[in-house]
Amino acid sequence: MAQRRMFDRSITTSDKFLDMSKTAQLLYFHLGMEADDEGFIGNVKMLLRAYGANDDDVRLLITKNFVIEFESGVFVITHWNENNSIRADRKKLTKFTDEKASLVLNSDGQYVQGTQLNQGVQPIDDQLTTERQPADNQMSAQVRLGKDRLGKDSKYIDQTSLTDRFEILWKMYPRKSGKKQSFEIYKRAIKKGVTDDEIKRGIENYLKQIKIKGTPTQYIKQGVTWFRNEGWNDEYDYTPERPVNGKQPRVIEHRPVEWNNVPEDDDIIPDFEI
């Protein structure tokens, strides 16, 4: 069974989806993560309790046609084949064969209940066989779920997510200068495989060194310098400075909030394309 799941933004950012309650939206994502490789879920009631949802949320998903309910209590994600394309040789077929037999796929690849094959509608097994032939070392043309590329290929990096993630890191850094350039460097680092946690730990380690050594503000690296030099890879020295003329150097407390009040020409990150 595949361990990765995808969601089509054309579905999850549609007015129809966003008009639902937040709990119903969240439940949809959880159901998508818990479904088998063909989009079926057999333990919805348990998932409701586990994720703090209720029957109203399920009813809303059914009414909006985001899920289909069977008399057996099994559910299926309506847009499963739009969200996910899994190689046939890696897919574990659902055990809910009776429920699957009552479905057909429409021309958009959506599950539809019914026994009549209308124009543009094919039996599920025939359509999946036609569209998803297994091939060595080749991922589905629609969605790549392989270990090597998922999360690293730039086409799957969400712009809004990158901006928000960078803002969290930028707020941590004590000397905010060169934000635009720092963001560009951050994007390149993420594409190379650097994680937010690595950068976060690097900033925390630098802040610890600054505090222990009492580094004066003017000697703290500018943000763009720290990012350009990949400061998250640096080894920091936590040895306190030796007393000068018998006097212990004063430890300077740095409050990042003061830097937040300093106006920056490049404070706004513009739109860009990866």
PDB file of N, CA and C in Angstrom, residues 1-6 32-37 86 90-92 145-147:
ATOM      1  N   MET A   1       0.843  -1.197   0.000  1.00  0.00           N
ATOM      2  CA  MET A   1       0.000   0.000   0.000  1.00  0.00           C
ATOM      3  C   MET A   1       0.875   1.243   0.000  1.00  0.00           C
ATOM      4  N   ALA A   2       0.571   2.173  -0.880  1.00  0.00           N
ATOM      5  CA  ALA A   2       1.348   3.409  -0.953  1.00  0.00           C
ATOM      6  C   ALA A   2       1.201   4.203   0.337  1.00  0.00           C
ATOM      7  N   GLN A   3       2.279   4.872   0.748  1.00  0.00           N
ATOM      8  CA  GLN A   3       2.260   5.633   1.992  1.00  0.00           C
ATOM      9  C   GLN A   3       2.096   7.129   1.770  1.00  0.00           C
ATOM     10  N   ARG A   4       2.097   7.560   0.510  1.00  0.00           N
ATOM     11  CA  ARG A   4       1.983   8.983   0.217  1.00  0.00           C
ATOM     12  C   ARG A   4       0.637   9.277  -0.425  1.00  0.00           C
ATOM     13  N   ARG A   5       0.086  10.420  -0.093  1.00  0.00           N
ATOM     14  CA  ARG A   5      -1.194  10.830  -0.647  1.00  0.00           C
ATOM     15  C   ARG A   5      -1.084  12.258  -1.167  1.00  0.00           C
ATOM     16  N   MET A   6      -1.803  12.544  -2.248  1.00  0.00           N
ATOM     17  CA  MET A   6      -1.808  13.875  -2.840  1.00  0.00           C
ATOM     18  C   MET A   6      -3.232  14.404  -2.873  1.00  0.00           C
ATOM     19  N   GLY A  32      -8.666  11.261   3.240  1.00  0.00           N
ATOM     20  CA  GLY A  32      -7.765  11.046   2.116  1.00  0.00           C
ATOM     21  C   GLY A  32      -6.474  10.366   2.523  1.00  0.00           C
ATOM     22  N   MET A  33      -5.980  10.697   3.725  1.00  0.00           N
ATOM     23  CA  MET A  33      -4.745  10.075   4.205  1.00  0.00           C
ATOM     24  C   MET A  33      -4.970   8.637   4.665  1.00  0.00           C
ATOM     25  N   GLU A  34      -6.158   8.346   5.166  1.00  0.00           N
ATOM     26  CA  GLU A  34      -6.436   7.019   5.723  1.00  0.00           C
ATOM     27  C   GLU A  34      -6.984   6.033   4.694  1.00  0.00           C
ATOM     28  N   ALA A  35      -7.409   6.525   3.530  1.00  0.00           N
ATOM     29  CA  ALA A  35      -8.020   5.652   2.518  1.00  0.00           C
ATOM     30  C   ALA A  35      -7.007   4.652   1.964  1.00  0.00           C
ATOM     31  N   ASP A  36      -7.525   3.545   1.424  1.00  0.00           N
ATOM     32  CA  ASP A  36      -6.635   2.582   0.784  1.00  0.00           C
ATOM     33  C   ASP A  36      -6.232   3.102  -0.596  1.00  0.00           C
ATOM     34  N   ASP A  37      -5.514   2.286  -1.359  1.00  0.00           N
ATOM     35  CA  ASP A  37      -4.940   2.757  -2.620  1.00  0.00           C
ATOM     36  C   ASP A  37      -5.973   3.026  -3.708  1.00  0.00           C
ATOM     37  N   ILE A  86      -1.459   6.163  -8.870  1.00  0.00           N
ATOM     38  CA  ILE A  86      -0.473   5.236  -8.338  1.00  0.00           C
ATOM     39  C   ILE A  86      -0.187   4.158  -9.371  1.00  0.00           C
ATOM     40  N   ARG A  90       2.374  -1.015  -8.102  1.00  0.00           N
ATOM     41  CA  ARG A  90       2.604  -0.667  -6.703  1.00  0.00           C
ATOM     42  C   ARG A  90       1.298  -0.546  -5.918  1.00  0.00           C
ATOM     43  N   LYS A  91       0.199  -0.622  -6.622  1.00  0.00           N
ATOM     44  CA  LYS A  91      -1.100  -0.429  -5.979  1.00  0.00           C
ATOM     45  C   LYS A  91      -1.582  -1.720  -5.330  1.00  0.00           C
ATOM     46  N   LYS A  92      -2.083  -1.592  -4.106  1.00  0.00           N
ATOM     47  CA  LYS A  92      -2.733  -2.705  -3.423  1.00  0.00           C
ATOM     48  C   LYS A  92      -4.232  -2.525  -3.592  1.00  0.00           C
ATOM     49  N   LEU A 145       4.600   9.925  -7.240  1.00  0.00           N
ATOM     50  CA  LEU A 145       4.549   9.548  -5.842  1.00  0.00           C
ATOM     51  C   LEU A 145       5.818   8.815  -5.427  1.00  0.00           C
ATOM     52  N   GLY A 146       6.875   8.878  -6.233  1.00  0.00           N
ATOM     53  CA  GLY A 146       8.103   8.170  -5.924  1.00  0.00           C
ATOM     54  C   GLY A 146       8.862   8.802  -4.779  1.00  0.00           C
ATOM     55  N   LYS A 147       9.694   7.999  -4.141  1.00  0.00           N
ATOM     56  CA  LYS A 147      10.452   8.464  -2.988  1.00  0.00           C
ATOM     57  C   LYS A 147      11.499   9.496  -3.372  1.00  0.00           C
TER      58      LYS A 147
END
